[in-house]
PDB file of C-alpha atoms and ligand atoms in Angstrom:
ATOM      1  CA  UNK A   1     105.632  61.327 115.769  1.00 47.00           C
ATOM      2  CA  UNK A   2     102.754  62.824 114.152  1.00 51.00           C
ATOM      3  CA  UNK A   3     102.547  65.226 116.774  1.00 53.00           C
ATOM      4  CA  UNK A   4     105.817  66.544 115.831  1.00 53.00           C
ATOM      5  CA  UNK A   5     105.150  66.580 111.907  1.00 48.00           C
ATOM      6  CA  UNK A   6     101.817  68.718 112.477  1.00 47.00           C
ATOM      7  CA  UNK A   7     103.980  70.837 114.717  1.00 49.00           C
ATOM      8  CA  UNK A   8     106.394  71.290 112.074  1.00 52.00           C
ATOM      9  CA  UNK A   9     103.666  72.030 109.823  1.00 44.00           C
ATOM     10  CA  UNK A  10     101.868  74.708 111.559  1.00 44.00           C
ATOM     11  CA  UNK A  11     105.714  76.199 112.391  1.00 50.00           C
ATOM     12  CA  UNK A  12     106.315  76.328 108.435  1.00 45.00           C
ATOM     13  CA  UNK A  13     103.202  77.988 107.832  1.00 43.00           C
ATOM     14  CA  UNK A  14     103.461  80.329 110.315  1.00 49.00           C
ATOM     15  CA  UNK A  15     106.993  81.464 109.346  1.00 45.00           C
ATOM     16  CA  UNK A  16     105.835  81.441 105.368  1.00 48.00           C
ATOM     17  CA  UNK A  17     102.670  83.602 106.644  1.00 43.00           C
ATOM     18  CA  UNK A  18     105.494  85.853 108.742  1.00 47.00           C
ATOM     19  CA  UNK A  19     107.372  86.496 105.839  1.00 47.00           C
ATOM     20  CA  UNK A  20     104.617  87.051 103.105  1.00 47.00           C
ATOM     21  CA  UNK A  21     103.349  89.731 105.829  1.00 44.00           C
ATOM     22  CA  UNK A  22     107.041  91.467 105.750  1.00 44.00           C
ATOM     23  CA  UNK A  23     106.892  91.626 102.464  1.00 51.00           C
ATOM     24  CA  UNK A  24     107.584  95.703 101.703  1.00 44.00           C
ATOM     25  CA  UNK A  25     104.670  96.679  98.784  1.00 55.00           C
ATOM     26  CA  UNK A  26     102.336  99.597  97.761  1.00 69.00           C
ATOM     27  CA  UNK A  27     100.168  96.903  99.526  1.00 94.00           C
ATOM     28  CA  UNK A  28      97.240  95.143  97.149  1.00 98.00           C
ATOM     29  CA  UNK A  29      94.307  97.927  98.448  1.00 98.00           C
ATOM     30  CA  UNK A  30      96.588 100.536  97.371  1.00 98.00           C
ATOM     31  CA  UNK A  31      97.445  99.441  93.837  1.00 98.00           C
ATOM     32  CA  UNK A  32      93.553  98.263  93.446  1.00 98.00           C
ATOM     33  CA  UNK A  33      92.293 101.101  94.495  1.00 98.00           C
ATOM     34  CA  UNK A  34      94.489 102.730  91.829  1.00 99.00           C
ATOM     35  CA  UNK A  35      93.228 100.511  89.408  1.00 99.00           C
ATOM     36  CA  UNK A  36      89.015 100.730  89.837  1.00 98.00           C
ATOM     37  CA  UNK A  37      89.811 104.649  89.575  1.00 98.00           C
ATOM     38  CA  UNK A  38      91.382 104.340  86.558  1.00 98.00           C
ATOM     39  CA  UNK A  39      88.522 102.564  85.084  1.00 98.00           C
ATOM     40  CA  UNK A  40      85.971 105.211  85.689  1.00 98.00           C
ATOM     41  CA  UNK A  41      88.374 107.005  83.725  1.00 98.00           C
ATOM     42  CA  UNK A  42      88.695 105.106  80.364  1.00 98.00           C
ATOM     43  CA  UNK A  43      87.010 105.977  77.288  1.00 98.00           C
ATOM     44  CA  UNK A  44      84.912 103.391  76.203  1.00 98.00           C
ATOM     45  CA  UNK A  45      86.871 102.490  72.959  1.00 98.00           C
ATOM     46  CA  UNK A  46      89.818 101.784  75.275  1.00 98.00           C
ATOM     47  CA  UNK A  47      87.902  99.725  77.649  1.00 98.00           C
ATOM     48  CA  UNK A  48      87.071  97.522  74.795  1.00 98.00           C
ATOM     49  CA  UNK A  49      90.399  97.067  73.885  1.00 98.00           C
ATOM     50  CA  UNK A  50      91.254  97.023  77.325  1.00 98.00           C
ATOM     51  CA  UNK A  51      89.049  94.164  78.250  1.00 98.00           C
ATOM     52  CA  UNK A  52      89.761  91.897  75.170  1.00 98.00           C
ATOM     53  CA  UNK A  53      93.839  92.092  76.362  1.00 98.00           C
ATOM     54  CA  UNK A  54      92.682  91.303  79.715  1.00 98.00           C
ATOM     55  CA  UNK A  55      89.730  88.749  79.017  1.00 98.00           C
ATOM     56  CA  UNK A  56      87.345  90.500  80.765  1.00 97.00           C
ATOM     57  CA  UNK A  57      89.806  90.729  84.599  1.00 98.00           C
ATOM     58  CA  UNK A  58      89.429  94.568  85.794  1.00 98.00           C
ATOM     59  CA  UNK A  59      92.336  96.776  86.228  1.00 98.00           C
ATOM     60  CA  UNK A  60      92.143  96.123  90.072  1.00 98.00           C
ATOM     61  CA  UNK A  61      92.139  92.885  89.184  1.00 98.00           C
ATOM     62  CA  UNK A  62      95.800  92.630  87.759  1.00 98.00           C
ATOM     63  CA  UNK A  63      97.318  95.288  89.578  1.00 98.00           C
ATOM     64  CA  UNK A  64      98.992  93.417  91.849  1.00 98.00           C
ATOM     65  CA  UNK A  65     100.297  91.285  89.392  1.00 98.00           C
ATOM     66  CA  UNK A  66     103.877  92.507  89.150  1.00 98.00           C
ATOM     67  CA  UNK A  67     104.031  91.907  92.986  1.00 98.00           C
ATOM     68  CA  UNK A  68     103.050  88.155  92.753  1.00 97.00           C
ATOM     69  CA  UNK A  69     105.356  87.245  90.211  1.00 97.00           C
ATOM     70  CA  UNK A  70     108.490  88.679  92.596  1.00 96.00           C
ATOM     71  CA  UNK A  71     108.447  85.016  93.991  1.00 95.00           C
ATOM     72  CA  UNK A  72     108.964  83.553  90.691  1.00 97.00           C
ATOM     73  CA  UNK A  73     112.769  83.711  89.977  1.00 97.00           C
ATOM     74  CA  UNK A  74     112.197  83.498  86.662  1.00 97.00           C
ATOM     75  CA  UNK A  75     111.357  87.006  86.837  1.00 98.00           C
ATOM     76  CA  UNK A  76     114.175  88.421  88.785  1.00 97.00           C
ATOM     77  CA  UNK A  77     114.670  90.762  86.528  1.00 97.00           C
ATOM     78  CA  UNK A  78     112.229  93.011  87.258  1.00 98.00           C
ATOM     79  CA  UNK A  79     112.740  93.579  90.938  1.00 98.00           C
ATOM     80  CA  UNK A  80     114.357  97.122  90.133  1.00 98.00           C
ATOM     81  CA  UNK A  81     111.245  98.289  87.924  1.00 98.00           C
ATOM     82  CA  UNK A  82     109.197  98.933  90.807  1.00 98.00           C
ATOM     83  CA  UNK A  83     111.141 101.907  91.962  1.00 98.00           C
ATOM     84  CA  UNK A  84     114.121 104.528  91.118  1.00 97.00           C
ATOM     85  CA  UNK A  85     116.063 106.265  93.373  1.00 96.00           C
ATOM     86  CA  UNK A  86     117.951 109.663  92.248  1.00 95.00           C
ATOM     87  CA  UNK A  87     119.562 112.286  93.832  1.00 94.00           C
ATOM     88  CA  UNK A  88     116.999 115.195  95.051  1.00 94.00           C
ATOM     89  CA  UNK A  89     119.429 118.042  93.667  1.00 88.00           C
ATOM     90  CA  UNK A  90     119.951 116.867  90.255  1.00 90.00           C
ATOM     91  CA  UNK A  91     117.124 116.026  87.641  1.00 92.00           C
ATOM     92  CA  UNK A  92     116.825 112.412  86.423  1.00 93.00           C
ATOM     93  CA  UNK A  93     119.320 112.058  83.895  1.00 82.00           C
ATOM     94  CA  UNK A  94     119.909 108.904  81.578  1.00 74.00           C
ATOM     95  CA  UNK A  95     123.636 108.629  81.676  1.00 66.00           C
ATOM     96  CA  UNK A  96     123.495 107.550  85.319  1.00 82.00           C
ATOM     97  CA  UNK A  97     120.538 105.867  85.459  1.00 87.00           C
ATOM     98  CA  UNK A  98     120.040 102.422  86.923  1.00 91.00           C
ATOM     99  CA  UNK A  99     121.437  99.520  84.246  1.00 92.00           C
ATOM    100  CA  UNK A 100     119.130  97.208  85.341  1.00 96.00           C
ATOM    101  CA  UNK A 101     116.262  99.168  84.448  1.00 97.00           C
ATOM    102  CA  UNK A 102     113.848 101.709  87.262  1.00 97.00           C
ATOM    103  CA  UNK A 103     110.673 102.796  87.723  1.00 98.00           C
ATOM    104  CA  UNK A 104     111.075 105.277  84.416  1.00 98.00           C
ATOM    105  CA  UNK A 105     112.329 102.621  82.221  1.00 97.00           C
ATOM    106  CA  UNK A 106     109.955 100.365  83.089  1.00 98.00           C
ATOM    107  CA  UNK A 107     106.715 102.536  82.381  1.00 98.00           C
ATOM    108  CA  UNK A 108     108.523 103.774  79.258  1.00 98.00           C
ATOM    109  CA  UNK A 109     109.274 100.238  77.983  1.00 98.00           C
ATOM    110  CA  UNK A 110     105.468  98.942  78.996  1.00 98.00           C
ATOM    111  CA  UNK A 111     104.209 102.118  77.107  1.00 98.00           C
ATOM    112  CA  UNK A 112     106.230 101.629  74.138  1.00 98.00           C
ATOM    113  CA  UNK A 113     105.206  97.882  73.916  1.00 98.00           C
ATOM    114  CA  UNK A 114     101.862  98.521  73.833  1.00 98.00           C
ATOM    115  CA  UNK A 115     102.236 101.662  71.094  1.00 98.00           C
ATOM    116  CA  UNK A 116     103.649  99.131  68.950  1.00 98.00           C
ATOM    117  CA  UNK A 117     101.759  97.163  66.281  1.00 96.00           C
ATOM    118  CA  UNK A 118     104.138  95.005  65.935  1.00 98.00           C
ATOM    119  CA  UNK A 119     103.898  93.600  69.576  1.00 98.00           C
ATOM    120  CA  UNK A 120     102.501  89.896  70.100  1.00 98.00           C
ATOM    121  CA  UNK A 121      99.684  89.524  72.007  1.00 98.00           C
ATOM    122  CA  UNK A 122     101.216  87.367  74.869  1.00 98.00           C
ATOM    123  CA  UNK A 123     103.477  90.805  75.157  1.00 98.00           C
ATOM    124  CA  UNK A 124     100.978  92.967  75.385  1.00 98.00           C
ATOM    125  CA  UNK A 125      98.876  91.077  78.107  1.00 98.00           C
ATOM    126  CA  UNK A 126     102.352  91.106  79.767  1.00 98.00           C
ATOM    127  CA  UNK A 127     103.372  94.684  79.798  1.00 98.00           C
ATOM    128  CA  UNK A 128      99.676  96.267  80.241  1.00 98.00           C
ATOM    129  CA  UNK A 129      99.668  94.424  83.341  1.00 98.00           C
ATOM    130  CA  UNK A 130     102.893  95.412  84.505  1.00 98.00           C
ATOM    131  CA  UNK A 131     102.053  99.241  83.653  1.00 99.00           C
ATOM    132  CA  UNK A 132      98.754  99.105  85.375  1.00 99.00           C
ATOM    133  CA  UNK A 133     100.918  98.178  88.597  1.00 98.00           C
ATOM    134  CA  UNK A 134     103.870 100.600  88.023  1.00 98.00           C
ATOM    135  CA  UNK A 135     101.654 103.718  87.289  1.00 99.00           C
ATOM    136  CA  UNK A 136     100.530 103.215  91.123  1.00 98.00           C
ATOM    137  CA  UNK A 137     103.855 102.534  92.377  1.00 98.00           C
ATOM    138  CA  UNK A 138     104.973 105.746  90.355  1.00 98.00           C
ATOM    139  CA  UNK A 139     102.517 107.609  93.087  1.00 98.00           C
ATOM    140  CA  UNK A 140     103.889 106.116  96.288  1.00 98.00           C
ATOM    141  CA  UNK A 141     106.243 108.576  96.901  1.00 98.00           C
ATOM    142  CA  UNK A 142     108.725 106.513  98.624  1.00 98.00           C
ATOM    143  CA  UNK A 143     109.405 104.592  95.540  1.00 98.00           C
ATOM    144  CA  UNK A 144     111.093 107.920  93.998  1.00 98.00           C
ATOM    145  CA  UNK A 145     113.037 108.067  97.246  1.00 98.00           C
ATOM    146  CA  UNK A 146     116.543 107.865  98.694  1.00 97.00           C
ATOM    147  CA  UNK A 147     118.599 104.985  97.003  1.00 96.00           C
ATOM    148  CA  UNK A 148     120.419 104.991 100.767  1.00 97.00           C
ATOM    149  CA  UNK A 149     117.923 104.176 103.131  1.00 98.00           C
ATOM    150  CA  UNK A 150     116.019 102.027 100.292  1.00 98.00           C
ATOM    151  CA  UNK A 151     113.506 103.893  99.972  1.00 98.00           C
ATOM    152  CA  UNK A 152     112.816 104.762 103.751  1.00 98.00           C
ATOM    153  CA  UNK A 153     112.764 100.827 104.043  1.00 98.00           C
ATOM    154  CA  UNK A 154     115.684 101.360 106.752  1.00 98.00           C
ATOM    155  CA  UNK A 155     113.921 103.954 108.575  1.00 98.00           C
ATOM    156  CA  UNK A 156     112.499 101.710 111.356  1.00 98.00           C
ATOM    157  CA  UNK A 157     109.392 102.896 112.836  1.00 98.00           C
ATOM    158  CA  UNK A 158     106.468 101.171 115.193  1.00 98.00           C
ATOM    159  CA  UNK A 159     103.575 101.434 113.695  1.00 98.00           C
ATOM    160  CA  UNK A 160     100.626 100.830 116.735  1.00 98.00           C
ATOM    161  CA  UNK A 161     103.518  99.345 118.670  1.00 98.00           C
ATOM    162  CA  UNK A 162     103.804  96.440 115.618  1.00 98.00           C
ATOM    163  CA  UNK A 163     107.773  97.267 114.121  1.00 98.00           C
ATOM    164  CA  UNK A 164     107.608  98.303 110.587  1.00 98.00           C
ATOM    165  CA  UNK A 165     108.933 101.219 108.608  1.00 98.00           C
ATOM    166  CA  UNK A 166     108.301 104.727 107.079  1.00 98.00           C
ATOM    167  CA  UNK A 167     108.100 102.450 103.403  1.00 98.00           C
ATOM    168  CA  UNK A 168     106.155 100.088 104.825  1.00 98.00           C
ATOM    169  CA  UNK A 169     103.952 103.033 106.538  1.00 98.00           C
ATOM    170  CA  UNK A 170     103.232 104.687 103.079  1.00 98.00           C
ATOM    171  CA  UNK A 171     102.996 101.563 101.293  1.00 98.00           C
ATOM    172  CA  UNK A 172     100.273  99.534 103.338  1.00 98.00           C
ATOM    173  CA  UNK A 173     100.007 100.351 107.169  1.00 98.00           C
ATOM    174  CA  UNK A 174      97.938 103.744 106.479  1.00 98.00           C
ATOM    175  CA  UNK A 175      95.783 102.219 104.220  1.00 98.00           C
ATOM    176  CA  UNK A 176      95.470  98.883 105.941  1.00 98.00           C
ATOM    177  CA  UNK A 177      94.275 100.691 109.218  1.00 98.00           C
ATOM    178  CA  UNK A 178      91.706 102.998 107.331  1.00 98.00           C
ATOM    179  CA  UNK A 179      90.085  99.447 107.003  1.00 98.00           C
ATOM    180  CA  UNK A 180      88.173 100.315 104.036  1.00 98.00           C
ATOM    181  CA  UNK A 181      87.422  98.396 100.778  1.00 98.00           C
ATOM    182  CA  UNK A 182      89.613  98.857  97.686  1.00 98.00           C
ATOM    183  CA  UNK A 183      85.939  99.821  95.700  1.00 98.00           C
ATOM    184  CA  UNK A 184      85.066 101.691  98.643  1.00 98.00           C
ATOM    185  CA  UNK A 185      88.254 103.754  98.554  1.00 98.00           C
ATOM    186  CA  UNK A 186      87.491 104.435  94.646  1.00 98.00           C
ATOM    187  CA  UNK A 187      83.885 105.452  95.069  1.00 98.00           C
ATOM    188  CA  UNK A 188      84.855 107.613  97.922  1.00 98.00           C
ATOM    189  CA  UNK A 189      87.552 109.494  96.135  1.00 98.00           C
ATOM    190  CA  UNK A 190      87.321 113.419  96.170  1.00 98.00           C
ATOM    191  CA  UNK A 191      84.953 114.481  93.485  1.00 97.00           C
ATOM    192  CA  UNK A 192      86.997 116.270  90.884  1.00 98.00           C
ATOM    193  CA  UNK A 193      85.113 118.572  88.101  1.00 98.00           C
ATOM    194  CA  UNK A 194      86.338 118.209  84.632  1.00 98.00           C
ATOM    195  CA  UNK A 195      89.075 121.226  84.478  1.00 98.00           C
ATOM    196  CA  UNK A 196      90.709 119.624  87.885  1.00 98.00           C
ATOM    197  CA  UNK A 197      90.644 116.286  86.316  1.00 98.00           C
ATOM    198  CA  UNK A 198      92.374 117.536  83.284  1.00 98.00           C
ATOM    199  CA  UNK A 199      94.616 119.275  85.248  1.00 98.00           C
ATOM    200  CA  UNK A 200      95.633 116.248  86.941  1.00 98.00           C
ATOM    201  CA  UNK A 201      95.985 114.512  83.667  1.00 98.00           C
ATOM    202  CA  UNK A 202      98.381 117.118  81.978  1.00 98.00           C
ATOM    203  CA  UNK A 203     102.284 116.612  82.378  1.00 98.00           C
ATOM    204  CA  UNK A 204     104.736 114.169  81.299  1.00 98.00           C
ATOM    205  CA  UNK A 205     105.875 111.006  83.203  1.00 98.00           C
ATOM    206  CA  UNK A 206     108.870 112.933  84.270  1.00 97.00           C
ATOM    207  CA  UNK A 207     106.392 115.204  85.553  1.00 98.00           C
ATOM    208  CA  UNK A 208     104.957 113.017  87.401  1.00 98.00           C
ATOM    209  CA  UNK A 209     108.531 112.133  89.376  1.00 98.00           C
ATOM    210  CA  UNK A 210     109.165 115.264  89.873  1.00 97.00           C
ATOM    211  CA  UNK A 211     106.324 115.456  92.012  1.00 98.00           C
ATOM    212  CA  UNK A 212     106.249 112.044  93.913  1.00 98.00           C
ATOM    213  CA  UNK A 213     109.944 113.061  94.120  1.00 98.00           C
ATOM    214  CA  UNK A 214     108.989 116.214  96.018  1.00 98.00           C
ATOM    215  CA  UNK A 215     106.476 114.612  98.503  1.00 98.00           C
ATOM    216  CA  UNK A 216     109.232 112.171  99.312  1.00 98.00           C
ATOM    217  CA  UNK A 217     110.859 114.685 100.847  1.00 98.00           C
ATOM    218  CA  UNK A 218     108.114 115.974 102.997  1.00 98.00           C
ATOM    219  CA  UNK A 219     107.612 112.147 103.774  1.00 98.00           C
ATOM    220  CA  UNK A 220     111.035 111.918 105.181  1.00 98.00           C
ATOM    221  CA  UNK A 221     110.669 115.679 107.216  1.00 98.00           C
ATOM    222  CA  UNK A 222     107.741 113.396 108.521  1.00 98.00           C
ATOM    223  CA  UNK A 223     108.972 110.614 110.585  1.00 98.00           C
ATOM    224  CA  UNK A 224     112.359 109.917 112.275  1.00 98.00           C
ATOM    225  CA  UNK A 225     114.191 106.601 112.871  1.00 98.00           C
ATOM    226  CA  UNK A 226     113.035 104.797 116.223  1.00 98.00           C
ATOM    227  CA  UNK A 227     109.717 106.756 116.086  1.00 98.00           C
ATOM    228  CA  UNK A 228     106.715 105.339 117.564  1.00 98.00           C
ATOM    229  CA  UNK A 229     103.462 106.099 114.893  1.00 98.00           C
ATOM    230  CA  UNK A 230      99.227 106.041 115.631  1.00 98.00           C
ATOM    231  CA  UNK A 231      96.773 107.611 114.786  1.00 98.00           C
ATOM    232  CA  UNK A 232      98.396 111.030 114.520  1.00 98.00           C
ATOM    233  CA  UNK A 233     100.273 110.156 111.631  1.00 98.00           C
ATOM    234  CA  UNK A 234      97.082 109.094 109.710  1.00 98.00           C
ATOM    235  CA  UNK A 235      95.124 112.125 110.499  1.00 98.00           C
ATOM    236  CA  UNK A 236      98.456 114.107 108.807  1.00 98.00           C
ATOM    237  CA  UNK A 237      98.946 111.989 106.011  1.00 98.00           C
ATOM    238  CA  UNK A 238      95.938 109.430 105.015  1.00 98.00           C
ATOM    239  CA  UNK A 239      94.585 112.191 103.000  1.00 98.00           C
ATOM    240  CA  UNK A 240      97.867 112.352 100.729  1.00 98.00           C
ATOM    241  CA  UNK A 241      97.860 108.915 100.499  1.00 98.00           C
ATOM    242  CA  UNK A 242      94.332 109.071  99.218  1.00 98.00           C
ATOM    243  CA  UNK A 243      94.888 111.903  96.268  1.00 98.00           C
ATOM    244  CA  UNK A 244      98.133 110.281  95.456  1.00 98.00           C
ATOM    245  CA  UNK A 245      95.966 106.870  94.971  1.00 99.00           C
ATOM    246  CA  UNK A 246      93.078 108.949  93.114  1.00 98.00           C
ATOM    247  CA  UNK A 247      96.360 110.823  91.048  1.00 98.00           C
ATOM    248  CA  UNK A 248      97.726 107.058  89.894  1.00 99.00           C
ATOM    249  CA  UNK A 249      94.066 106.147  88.656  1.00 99.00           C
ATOM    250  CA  UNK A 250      93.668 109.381  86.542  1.00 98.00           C
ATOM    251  CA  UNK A 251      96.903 109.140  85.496  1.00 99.00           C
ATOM    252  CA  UNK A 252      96.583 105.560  84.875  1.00 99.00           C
ATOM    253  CA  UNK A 253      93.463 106.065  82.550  1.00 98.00           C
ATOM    254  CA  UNK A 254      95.238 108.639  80.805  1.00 98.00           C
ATOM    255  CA  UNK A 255      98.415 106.757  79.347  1.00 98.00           C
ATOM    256  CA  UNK A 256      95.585 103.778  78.504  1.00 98.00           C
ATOM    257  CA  UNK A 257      93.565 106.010  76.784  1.00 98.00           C
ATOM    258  CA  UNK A 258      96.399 108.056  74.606  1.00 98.00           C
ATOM    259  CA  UNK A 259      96.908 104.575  73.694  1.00 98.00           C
ATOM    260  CA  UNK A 260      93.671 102.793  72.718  1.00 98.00           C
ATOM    261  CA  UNK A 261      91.488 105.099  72.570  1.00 95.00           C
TER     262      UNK A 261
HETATM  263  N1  ADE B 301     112.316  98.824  97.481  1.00 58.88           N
HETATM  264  C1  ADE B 301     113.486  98.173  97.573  1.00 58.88           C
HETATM  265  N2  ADE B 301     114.506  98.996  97.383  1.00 58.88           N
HETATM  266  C2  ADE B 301     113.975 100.222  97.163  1.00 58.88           C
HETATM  267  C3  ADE B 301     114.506 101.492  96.894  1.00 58.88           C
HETATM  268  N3  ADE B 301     115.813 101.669  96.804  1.00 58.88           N
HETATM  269  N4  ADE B 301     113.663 102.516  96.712  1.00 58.88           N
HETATM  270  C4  ADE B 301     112.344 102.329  96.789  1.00 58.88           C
HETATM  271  N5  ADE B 301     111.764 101.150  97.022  1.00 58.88           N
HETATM  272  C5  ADE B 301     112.582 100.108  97.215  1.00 58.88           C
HETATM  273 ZN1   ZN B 302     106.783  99.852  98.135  1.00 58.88          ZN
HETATM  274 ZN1   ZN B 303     105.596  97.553  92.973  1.00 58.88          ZN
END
């Protein structure tokens, strides 16, 4: 008998382990990484402002937080935020755009919330940490993909001979591999002079999926269903991955510093 309720046990966890593991994200390194960039970034009047929303927690520290509360069906709601889909040929157009909110409209209603005096502090704590996340899924270009294939979550690769997909690829299995620390990612971002970090800053959010937009495409020229990924695919594409993390962190600091500092 007790036998069969620690077997039962260890069976549970393993399947709630499984399933966490399956569990298609810009995975936690990535949107860190995104986040200790950004702070090198900040002015110091908007780190102060910054830090007294936050209570002292780092931007690494909470960008994962619109991930964690995806298991909380109280906030259902914002499953779509994370991403938006739109057809390559046309430009992103209101009219047709996703009623329960995207990508767009979520950065544009975090931004908005904190612009706004008016906004309570429990709001504020709310939506800062939600932008810090979506600014990094913004650079993933996978989440400005193909509303059909989800994103290239139904493009079924092997990844080391382990099944995953292309989404899955570009969201955690390159980065996972590299084996490196989120910090260590951040401090070993390309060194950028001033001009090229300005240059990177410039542009409007639409912008900004425009071009995620237009690496999606290259992403899906990259990989076919059924294929069989290793190290090749890393040696093509880690370094995209990388300026697309350091792009979110500049970017990141940018929005956060037009608005406190
Ligand atoms: N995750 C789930 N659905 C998605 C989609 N349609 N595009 C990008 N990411 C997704
Ligand atoms: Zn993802
Ligand atoms: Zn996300």
């Amino acid at each position: 008998m007790k036998a069969k309720i620690t077997y039962s046990l260890i069976a549970i966890f393993s399947i709630s382990i499984a399933l966490q593991a399956n569990k298609p994200k810009w995975g936690a390194t990535g949107h860190r990484t995104v986040g200790a960039i950004a702070e090198k970034y900040l002015t110091k009047k908007s780190k102060k402002a910054i830090n007294k929303i936050l209570k002292g927690h780092s931007l690494a520290f909470y960008s994962t937080f619109a991930d964690e509360i995806k298991s909380d069906n109280k906030y259902r709601k914002y499953s779509p935020w994370h991403y938006v889909n739109f057809d390559f040929d046309t430009k992103y157009d209101r009219s047709k755009a996703n009623k329960k909110g995207d990508l767009i409209q979520a950065i544009e209603t975090c931004l908005a919330v904190l612009k706004d005096g008016k906004s309570s502090k429990k709001d504020k704590t709310f939506y800062l940490k939600m932008l810090i996340h979506f600014m990094g899924d913004l650079h993933q270009p996978l989440h400005v993909g193909r509303g059909e294939d989800r994103g290239g979550n139904d493009i079924k690769v092997k990844w080391f001979n382990k099944p995953s997909n292309l989404h899955r690829v570009w969201d955690s299995n390159m980065i996972d591999s590299y084996n490196m620390s989120y910090t260590e990612l951040a401090k070993n971002a390309d060194k950028l002079s001033k001009a090229q970090v300005q240059a990177l800053q410039k542009g409007t959010l639409l912008d900004w999926v425009y071009e995620s937009q237009a690496l999606a495409k290259t992403v899906y020229g990259s990989a076919n269903n059924g294929d069989k990924l290793y190290y090749r695919y890393s040696y093509d594409y880690l370094s995209t991955v990388r300026f697309q993390l350091q792009k979110g962190g500049l970017r990141l600091a940018k929005v956060l510093n037009d608005i406190f500092g």
